[in-house]
Amino acid sequence: MMYISWTLMRHGLDELLLAAHLFRPLRFLRWFMWWRVLRNRQLSHGVRIRRALEDLGPIFVKLGQILSTRRDLLPDEIAIELAKLQDRVPPFPGEQARAIIEKAYGCPIDQVFMEFNLVPLASASIAQVHTARLLDGTEVVVKVLRPDIEPVIRRDIGLMYILADKLQQYWNEGRRLRPREVVREFEKNLIDELDLMREAASATQIRRNFSQSKLLYVPEIHWPHCRRNVMVMERIHGIPISHIETIRAAGIEMKALAERGVEIFFTQVFRHNFFHADMHPGNIFVGRDGQYMAVDFGIVGTLSPEDQRYLAENFLAFFKRDYRRVAELHVESGWVPASTRVDEFEAAIRTVCEPIFEKPLAEISFGQLLLRLFQTARRFNMAVQPQLVLLQKTLLNIEGLGRQLYPELDLWQTAKPFLERWMSEQLGARAFLNRIKDNVPKWGEKLPQIPNLIHDVLEQAKSGKLQLQGDQEAFRLLRREIRRANQRTFFAILGSALIISAAILLGLDGYASRMIWDAPVLSWAMGITGALMLISNWPKDDRD
C-alpha cells in the first residue's frame, strides 16, 4: 500500500485524494509537497492515471485496459487515455519456462518437443509464448503461465478492493461508478485466464463452430500436451491486423475484409452464441488469402436466448428509429425495473439518439450508440449486465478494427441483413418448421405409447378409479383451515350480535329496567361475552 500511495502521489493523483471530503481539512499540506514543483501541469488526469497504472505493474495495466471499455462509468477523457495502455511486460527467463513445462509434464522437455526456443515469441501480464516443434516436426506455440502469478494476482486484487472501498467511501462520484463491482468483474475474468485448460476448450469450441466456414481460422489445440498452466497449439503465420500497409500490399480487398470482420462478430454472437471477447489487434491476424485468424481465447462470452432475441430486436428497432420499441424491450427483458415509465424512457432515448442519426449512416458508430444507450438506461436504474459489458467491449473492438481497415465501413448496412435473417430464422415460418423438425425424433419415440395411455385413462374413468394425485397433507391442512374459518365467522357474528344487543339495552334509557330485571348488568354481561368471543376467535396471525 505504501508503494501504491507513493506512485499515486508521484503522478499527481494526490490532488484527487485531497479533493475527497474526508481530507479537505488537510488541503494545506499540498504546500509542503515539494515534488509538486516538478510536475508537468499540462498533463490531464487521464494521462496521469495511465502513467501511474503503467508504473504499478501488469495487473494494474490490465485493470486499466478493462476500465477503458466501461465508458458508461468513466469520463470520456479518462477512458480514451486508458485505451492507450499496452501490455509492456518484460518476459521471465526461458529456463524458468522450461522448468515449469517439465514439472507440468513430469518428464524432460526433449521427450515432448524436438525443439523448444528459450527466447519467448511474446510476453503478456499472465503468460508468455514460446515457439517449439513436436517430435513429429509439427510447428507449435507453447503458452506458459508466469511462475507464482496466482498469489500475486490475488494480492493485487485484494489491494484493488481496498482502494475501491476507499474510493466509494470518500469520493462523491465513487458510489455512482460502483468501483467494487468493476473490481469483481475484473477478478472473474482474470481468474478464468489463469486456467489454460479452459482457454484450450474455448478455442476448440470456436474452431468447431467455424470448421465449415472460410471466415475465421482458429489454430488446432494439441490436447495431449495441455495442462492447467501449459497450453500447446498450432503455430499460425499471418499478418497482424494492425499492419494495414502489409495487408494492402498482399492484394487483400480492405472493404471485403472489414465487412467479413463484422459478419464474424454477429455470427459468433447470434448464430453460435459463443464469442471471442478479447478481439483487440494483438489477437487478430490475416492470412494471405484474406481469411481472419484468431488467438488468445482467455475471455469468451455467451448470451441467454432471451438476451439474444432482445438484442437483435433492439438493433432492428434502432435501424427503424422506433424508440418506443427500444424502451419496451428494455422493460420486457428486465434490464430496467418493471416500474419504469416507458414514455419517459422513450423520450430519454430519443434525446440521445436523434442527434446521432442526423449524421450519414457510415459516420455513425454502432458501438458508441450502444454505449450511449447503456448510459441513458443507467439513469433509469438499469442493472449491470456482465454479458452485455463483454458484448459492448467486443463490439467496440470490432468496429474500431473495421473502421481502421476501411474508414467508410457502413456497419449498419452490413449488420442489418444479417439481423433480419436471424430474426426470421428465430421467429418466422422457417423457425416454426425447424422446431417441428427438431422435435420429430422425440415425438416418434413417444407416439407408439399414446394409444395405450389414452386407453388406460378411459378405462380408469369408466370404472371410477381415476383419481387426481395431490399433496394429501396440504389438502388436509386446507380443510382444517376452512373449518376454523367457518367457526371464527360463526362466533364473530354471535359476538357482534351480543355487543349490539348490549348497546341497544343500555340505550333504552330505563325502559328496559322496567321490562327486564337488572338490565344494566345483563347488557354489560352480554357486551363482555361478545367481546371475549370476538377476541378468542380472532386469527392468530392478526392477533399477534
XYZ file of C-alpha atoms in Angstrom:
544
model
C 0.000 0.000 0.000
C 2.917 2.382 0.693
C 4.283 1.791 -2.821
C 0.851 2.373 -4.355
C 0.415 5.583 -2.327
C 3.849 6.846 -3.336
C 3.186 6.038 -7.024
C -0.142 7.871 -6.951
C 1.427 10.930 -5.313
C 4.379 10.893 -7.724
C 1.959 11.177 -10.643
C -0.028 13.976 -9.091
C -3.031 11.896 -8.115
C -2.767 13.151 -4.540
C -4.909 16.050 -5.800
C -7.795 13.609 -6.261
C -7.200 12.295 -2.741
C -7.166 15.759 -1.168
C -10.329 16.649 -3.076
C -12.184 13.954 -1.146
C -14.490 15.233 1.599
C -12.568 13.398 4.344
C -9.239 15.060 3.540
C -10.422 18.593 2.795
C -9.147 19.889 6.197
C -5.661 18.687 5.173
C -5.524 20.561 1.885
C -2.963 22.963 3.329
C -0.432 20.088 3.210
C -0.171 20.454 -0.562
C 2.087 23.491 0.003
C 4.611 21.217 1.727
C 4.677 18.641 -1.093
C 7.939 19.680 -2.764
C 7.507 17.214 -5.632
C 4.558 19.232 -6.910
C 7.053 21.757 -8.318
C 8.492 19.086 -10.652
C 5.150 18.122 -12.170
C 4.057 18.896 -15.673
C 0.854 20.810 -15.007
C -0.204 20.431 -18.623
C -0.912 16.722 -18.148
C -4.571 15.781 -17.788
C -5.934 13.484 -15.084
C -6.305 10.726 -17.709
C -2.616 10.847 -18.674
C -1.506 10.805 -15.038
C -3.789 7.859 -14.211
C -2.484 5.919 -17.230
C 1.159 6.527 -16.284
C 0.503 5.552 -12.653
C -1.070 2.235 -13.739
C 1.890 1.526 -16.030
C 4.287 2.023 -13.108
C 2.197 -0.119 -10.743
C 2.662 -3.184 -12.946
C 0.920 -5.615 -15.292
C -2.140 -6.402 -13.178
C -3.000 -2.728 -12.805
C -2.341 -2.218 -16.527
C -4.850 -4.959 -17.311
C -7.363 -3.322 -14.947
C -6.897 -0.070 -16.842
C -7.468 -1.857 -20.153
C -10.764 -3.270 -18.893
C -11.782 0.071 -17.368
C -11.218 1.708 -20.745
C -14.150 -0.309 -22.106
C -16.516 0.933 -19.354
C -17.216 4.372 -20.783
C -20.621 4.169 -19.185
C -18.804 4.548 -15.848
C -15.834 6.810 -16.672
C -15.469 10.308 -18.101
C -14.566 10.159 -21.794
C -11.208 11.875 -21.273
C -10.023 9.199 -18.832
C -11.482 6.278 -20.821
C -9.753 7.406 -24.044
C -6.422 7.694 -22.257
C -6.751 4.278 -20.597
C -7.420 2.749 -24.024
C -3.777 3.548 -24.868
C -2.494 1.101 -22.258
C -0.499 -1.807 -23.684
C 0.919 -4.925 -22.035
C 4.564 -3.857 -21.990
C 5.601 -6.671 -19.672
C 9.195 -7.920 -19.560
C 9.482 -11.688 -20.159
C 10.610 -14.120 -17.488
C 13.677 -16.292 -18.261
C 13.275 -19.084 -20.808
C 14.995 -21.554 -18.465
C 12.278 -20.867 -15.913
C 9.601 -21.519 -18.548
C 11.337 -24.780 -19.412
C 11.324 -25.823 -15.725
C 7.582 -25.080 -15.456
C 6.866 -27.210 -18.547
C 8.976 -30.147 -17.324
C 7.239 -30.054 -13.941
C 3.814 -29.991 -15.637
C 4.693 -32.982 -17.859
C 6.726 -34.856 -15.271
C 9.498 -35.571 -17.789
C 12.397 -33.827 -19.592
C 11.274 -31.357 -22.237
C 13.114 -33.198 -25.044
C 10.741 -36.133 -24.573
C 7.891 -33.868 -25.689
C 9.433 -31.366 -28.085
C 12.042 -31.821 -30.789
C 12.875 -28.119 -30.469
C 11.997 -25.502 -27.846
C 13.012 -21.859 -28.260
C 14.033 -20.378 -24.917
C 13.536 -16.852 -26.267
C 9.810 -16.010 -25.922
C 7.844 -15.015 -29.003
C 5.572 -12.713 -26.955
C 5.086 -11.787 -23.314
C 1.973 -10.557 -21.513
C 0.872 -9.977 -17.927
C -0.491 -13.502 -17.358
C 1.618 -15.745 -19.597
C 4.226 -15.790 -22.316
C 4.539 -17.751 -25.557
C 7.454 -19.813 -26.932
C 7.809 -21.443 -30.333
C 8.544 -25.180 -30.493
C 8.339 -28.335 -32.628
C 6.681 -31.567 -31.588
C 8.503 -34.864 -32.027
C 6.735 -35.366 -35.389
C 8.032 -31.994 -36.640
C 4.754 -30.047 -36.240
C 5.281 -26.339 -35.555
C 3.537 -25.225 -32.375
C 3.470 -22.409 -29.848
C 3.641 -23.146 -26.132
C 1.827 -20.802 -23.765
C 3.185 -20.850 -20.199
C 1.680 -19.122 -17.171
C 4.020 -16.826 -15.306
C 5.556 -18.508 -12.242
C 3.664 -17.892 -8.994
C 1.328 -15.480 -10.787
C -1.838 -16.510 -8.915
C -0.725 -15.323 -5.429
C 0.432 -12.036 -6.982
C -2.907 -11.571 -8.728
C -4.923 -12.352 -5.608
C -2.774 -9.951 -3.568
C -3.209 -7.161 -6.105
C -6.947 -7.806 -6.369
C -7.183 -7.556 -2.578
C -5.464 -4.158 -2.759
C -7.869 -3.123 -5.521
C -10.832 -3.973 -3.303
C -9.357 -1.801 -0.536
C -8.860 1.083 -2.967
C -12.385 0.586 -4.352
C -13.869 0.737 -0.838
C -11.988 3.942 -0.032
C -12.953 5.459 -3.369
C -16.612 4.673 -2.790
C -16.480 5.904 0.793
C -14.659 9.214 0.384
C -15.270 10.375 -3.198
C -18.587 11.928 -4.202
C -18.610 10.173 -7.582
C -17.403 6.877 -6.130
C -20.849 5.452 -5.415
C -22.070 6.164 -8.947
C -19.006 4.481 -10.502
C -19.502 1.327 -8.366
C -15.774 0.513 -8.057
C -16.254 -2.753 -6.150
C -18.457 -4.032 -8.948
C -15.779 -3.135 -11.508
C -13.076 -4.927 -9.492
C -15.326 -8.002 -9.060
C -15.883 -8.188 -12.803
C -12.134 -7.793 -13.383
C -11.371 -10.534 -10.838
C -13.690 -13.033 -12.528
C -12.147 -12.516 -15.968
C -8.614 -12.619 -14.605
C -9.085 -15.818 -12.586
C -10.614 -17.508 -15.653
C -7.485 -16.593 -17.640
C -5.311 -18.484 -15.131
C -6.732 -21.836 -16.302
C -5.219 -22.620 -19.710
C -7.331 -25.794 -19.985
C -10.364 -23.539 -20.004
C -8.839 -21.392 -22.730
C -7.991 -24.501 -24.773
C -11.604 -25.697 -24.505
C -12.901 -22.287 -25.655
C -10.521 -22.270 -28.625
C -11.637 -25.785 -29.608
C -15.307 -24.774 -29.453
C -14.813 -21.710 -31.673
C -12.692 -23.755 -34.098
C -15.505 -26.306 -34.338
C -18.083 -23.551 -34.888
C -16.152 -22.246 -37.915
C -14.949 -25.601 -39.240
C -17.232 -25.302 -42.299
C -16.594 -21.581 -42.837
C -13.851 -19.632 -44.599
C -14.467 -16.560 -42.440
C -12.266 -17.413 -39.456
C -9.430 -19.836 -38.768
C -8.651 -20.947 -35.208
C -5.417 -22.879 -34.546
C -5.726 -26.500 -33.516
C -5.183 -27.363 -29.861
C -2.856 -30.283 -29.088
C -4.768 -31.679 -26.125
C -2.276 -34.394 -25.010
C 0.200 -31.610 -24.181
C -2.197 -29.212 -22.402
C -2.148 -28.668 -18.665
C -3.650 -26.025 -16.379
C -0.510 -23.875 -16.680
C 0.729 -25.029 -20.124
C -1.123 -24.950 -23.449
C 0.160 -26.140 -26.837
C -1.494 -25.053 -30.078
C -0.756 -24.974 -33.784
C 1.510 -22.145 -34.914
C -0.061 -19.832 -37.482
C 1.664 -17.454 -39.902
C -0.463 -14.394 -40.625
C -0.234 -10.630 -40.931
C -1.095 -8.722 -37.733
C -4.357 -6.876 -38.327
C -2.728 -3.579 -37.331
C -0.209 -3.796 -40.231
C -2.518 -2.091 -42.717
C 0.100 -1.398 -45.399
C 1.327 -5.002 -45.385
C -2.270 -6.242 -45.807
C -2.796 -3.875 -48.743
C 0.493 -4.983 -50.301
C -0.748 -8.594 -50.148
C -3.574 -7.607 -52.522
C -6.377 -8.122 -49.989
C -9.525 -6.043 -50.588
C -9.950 -3.879 -47.495
C -13.713 -3.273 -47.818
C -14.474 -7.005 -48.021
C -12.056 -7.688 -45.136
C -13.782 -5.116 -42.894
C -17.243 -6.471 -43.713
C -16.132 -10.057 -43.021
C -14.960 -8.939 -39.588
C -18.444 -7.593 -38.804
C -20.013 -10.821 -40.093
C -17.716 -12.895 -37.852
C -18.824 -10.911 -34.807
C -22.561 -11.244 -35.472
C -22.165 -14.927 -36.411
C -20.476 -15.661 -33.086
C -22.987 -13.652 -31.042
C -26.272 -14.661 -32.671
C -25.716 -17.921 -34.555
C -23.171 -19.673 -32.316
C -23.889 -17.818 -29.029
C -20.208 -18.150 -28.118
C -17.971 -15.195 -28.928
C -14.314 -14.270 -28.604
C -14.490 -11.352 -26.158
C -10.867 -10.172 -26.381
C -10.578 -9.273 -30.063
C -8.010 -6.491 -29.813
C -5.424 -6.040 -32.630
C -2.782 -8.172 -30.880
C -5.027 -11.257 -31.097
C -6.177 -10.971 -34.738
C -4.199 -11.867 -37.880
C -4.991 -12.052 -41.591
C -3.898 -14.901 -43.853
C -2.516 -14.333 -47.344
C -5.882 -15.413 -48.746
C -7.723 -12.779 -46.674
C -9.018 -15.196 -44.015
C -9.104 -13.992 -40.433
C -7.061 -15.854 -37.803
C -7.645 -15.508 -34.065
C -5.623 -16.449 -30.977
C -5.878 -15.961 -27.185
C -9.297 -17.204 -26.066
C -8.883 -16.494 -22.354
C -12.046 -14.350 -22.327
C -15.190 -15.571 -24.095
C -18.824 -14.550 -23.767
C -22.273 -16.100 -24.131
C -25.834 -14.777 -24.065
C -29.082 -16.351 -22.978
C -31.628 -16.964 -25.786
C -33.738 -14.157 -24.309
C -30.807 -11.696 -24.367
C -30.005 -12.719 -27.948
C -33.542 -12.022 -29.138
C -33.898 -8.771 -27.198
C -30.554 -7.509 -28.523
C -31.448 -8.364 -32.116
C -34.832 -6.660 -31.736
C -33.121 -3.642 -30.136
C -30.717 -3.298 -33.045
C -33.516 -3.610 -35.611
C -35.648 -1.097 -33.722
C -32.714 1.315 -33.833
C -32.411 0.829 -37.584
C -36.081 1.886 -37.846
C -35.674 4.632 -35.190
C -38.514 3.015 -33.243
C -37.565 4.328 -29.795
C -40.823 3.200 -28.237
C -39.976 -0.408 -29.059
C -36.432 0.027 -27.696
C -37.859 1.276 -24.379
C -40.413 -1.549 -24.229
C -37.719 -4.162 -24.908
C -35.600 -2.899 -22.021
C -38.555 -3.234 -19.644
C -39.637 -6.638 -21.037
C -36.122 -8.046 -20.719
C -35.800 -6.923 -17.094
C -32.763 -4.744 -17.871
C -34.610 -1.807 -16.283
C -37.179 -2.071 -13.446
C -40.726 -3.010 -14.394
C -41.922 0.227 -12.738
C -40.069 2.334 -15.346
C -42.386 4.631 -17.294
C -41.979 3.631 -20.918
C -42.886 7.077 -22.249
C -40.195 8.770 -20.112
C -37.604 6.186 -21.107
C -38.588 6.565 -24.775
C -38.136 10.354 -24.569
C -34.683 9.940 -22.991
C -33.581 7.512 -25.711
C -34.889 9.827 -28.453
C -32.963 12.747 -26.939
C -29.732 10.767 -27.086
C -30.204 9.145 -30.487
C -31.737 11.807 -32.707
C -28.579 13.982 -32.885
C -26.573 10.874 -33.797
C -28.932 9.869 -36.587
C -28.577 13.278 -38.199
C -25.180 12.065 -39.459
C -24.762 9.821 -42.513
C -25.065 6.151 -41.501
C -21.455 5.455 -42.478
C -20.301 8.005 -39.884
C -22.354 6.618 -37.014
C -20.544 4.427 -34.526
C -22.668 1.401 -33.673
C -20.608 0.742 -30.544
C -20.859 4.341 -29.365
C -24.621 4.299 -29.895
C -24.926 1.148 -27.775
C -22.714 2.816 -25.184
C -24.895 5.937 -25.066
C -27.951 3.747 -24.722
C -26.462 1.998 -21.674
C -25.542 5.374 -20.170
C -29.135 6.573 -20.601
C -30.576 3.332 -19.234
C -28.355 3.648 -16.159
C -30.246 6.838 -15.249
C -33.331 4.598 -15.062
C -31.576 2.156 -12.678
C -30.558 -0.318 -15.359
C -28.936 -3.296 -13.629
C -25.398 -4.094 -14.708
C -25.425 -6.983 -17.188
C -21.934 -8.580 -17.284
C -22.700 -10.414 -20.527
C -23.666 -7.110 -22.168
C -20.473 -5.447 -20.921
C -18.388 -8.115 -22.693
C -20.534 -7.712 -25.791
C -20.116 -3.937 -25.748
C -16.336 -4.291 -25.345
C -16.128 -6.736 -28.262
C -18.358 -4.623 -30.483
C -16.214 -1.547 -29.836
C -13.097 -3.577 -30.723
C -14.646 -4.973 -33.910
C -15.959 -1.619 -35.066
C -12.621 0.030 -34.363
C -10.803 -2.633 -36.388
C -13.310 -2.362 -39.224
C -13.011 1.412 -39.429
C -9.219 1.114 -39.285
C -9.243 -1.278 -42.250
C -11.892 0.610 -44.235
C -12.850 4.065 -42.871
C -16.022 4.186 -44.998
C -17.358 0.992 -43.445
C -21.135 1.186 -43.001
C -21.641 -1.091 -40.046
C -25.395 -0.577 -40.128
C -25.782 -1.675 -43.728
C -23.531 -4.666 -43.092
C -25.315 -5.788 -39.929
C -28.958 -5.153 -40.826
C -29.409 -8.007 -43.394
C -27.743 -10.456 -41.000
C -30.008 -9.481 -38.097
C -33.166 -9.557 -40.226
C -32.231 -13.013 -41.497
C -31.515 -14.255 -37.980
C -34.815 -12.876 -36.669
C -36.743 -14.577 -39.475
C -34.980 -17.840 -38.625
C -35.908 -17.462 -34.951
C -39.465 -16.135 -35.201
C -40.711 -16.768 -38.737
C -42.218 -19.755 -40.536
C -38.767 -21.246 -41.043
C -38.172 -21.216 -37.272
C -41.526 -22.972 -36.734
C -40.633 -25.688 -39.249
C -37.165 -26.089 -37.736
C -38.629 -26.588 -34.257
C -41.004 -29.223 -35.629
C -38.084 -30.957 -37.343
C -36.063 -30.901 -34.096
C -38.962 -32.446 -32.134
C -39.931 -35.114 -34.681
C -37.498 -37.749 -33.236
C -38.906 -37.181 -29.730
C -42.475 -37.372 -30.994
C -41.647 -40.521 -32.965
C -40.356 -42.129 -29.772
C -43.490 -41.247 -27.745
C -46.152 -41.732 -30.443
C -46.489 -45.569 -30.146
C -47.206 -45.228 -26.417
C -50.022 -42.672 -26.792
C -52.916 -45.081 -27.752
C -52.194 -47.319 -24.728
C -52.011 -44.306 -22.403
C -55.348 -42.959 -23.692
C -56.947 -46.404 -23.307
C -55.712 -46.724 -19.696
C -57.097 -43.290 -18.756
C -60.514 -44.021 -20.296
C -60.729 -47.429 -18.558
C -59.953 -45.873 -15.171
C -62.530 -43.157 -15.767
C -65.159 -45.753 -16.732
C -64.546 -47.858 -13.630
C -64.419 -44.821 -11.326
C -60.779 -45.430 -10.399
C -59.433 -42.268 -11.997
C -58.050 -40.088 -9.228
C -56.126 -36.859 -9.216
C -52.894 -37.142 -7.257
C -52.096 -34.245 -4.991
C -50.431 -33.288 -1.775
C -52.688 -35.015 0.785
C -51.147 -33.154 3.707
C -51.783 -29.814 2.003
C -55.424 -30.766 1.353
C -55.846 -31.859 4.978
C -54.456 -28.548 6.286
C -56.635 -26.624 3.854
C -59.788 -28.418 5.046
C -58.888 -27.799 8.697
C -58.285 -24.102 7.994
C -61.645 -23.823 6.212
C -63.407 -25.372 9.248
C -61.626 -22.958 11.580
C -62.564 -20.037 9.359
C -66.220 -21.086 9.447
C -66.119 -21.374 13.244
C -64.500 -17.951 13.548
C -67.140 -16.460 11.287
C -69.993 -18.008 13.345
C -68.643 -16.840 16.697
C -67.762 -13.428 15.275
C -71.367 -12.970 14.140
C -72.693 -14.197 17.501
C -70.272 -11.988 19.463
C -71.128 -8.960 17.360
C -74.842 -9.651 17.900
C -74.326 -9.754 21.684
C -72.395 -6.473 21.660
C -75.061 -4.779 19.535
C -77.829 -6.143 21.794
C -75.986 -4.854 24.874
C -75.669 -1.430 23.315
C -79.369 -1.391 22.492
C -80.310 -2.377 26.062
C -78.167 0.360 27.535
C -79.702 2.876 25.160
C -83.318 2.134 26.095
C -82.969 4.621 28.994
C -84.809 2.904 31.789
C -87.473 1.289 29.665
C -85.536 -1.953 29.764
C -85.222 -1.667 33.555
C -88.994 -1.864 33.893
C -89.329 -4.744 31.432
C -86.150 -6.699 32.274
C -84.796 -7.316 35.739
C -81.348 -5.668 36.251
C -80.973 -4.708 32.554
C -77.615 -2.814 33.007
C -75.944 -5.899 34.477
C -77.350 -8.057 31.702
C -76.239 -5.648 28.969
C -72.691 -5.421 30.361
C -72.524 -9.239 30.604
C -73.710 -9.597 27.021
C -71.177 -6.995 25.824
C -68.251 -8.574 27.658
C -69.240 -12.058 26.451
C -69.472 -10.840 22.861
C -66.064 -9.109 23.064
C -64.438 -12.231 24.513
C -65.945 -14.346 21.746
C -64.527 -11.976 19.114
C -61.038 -11.890 20.682
C -60.808 -15.650 21.275
C -61.745 -16.420 17.666
C -59.605 -13.746 16.020
C -56.996 -15.265 13.616
C -53.704 -15.796 15.440
C -51.530 -14.042 12.862
C -53.678 -10.902 13.001
C -53.867 -11.002 16.822
C -50.037 -11.084 17.017
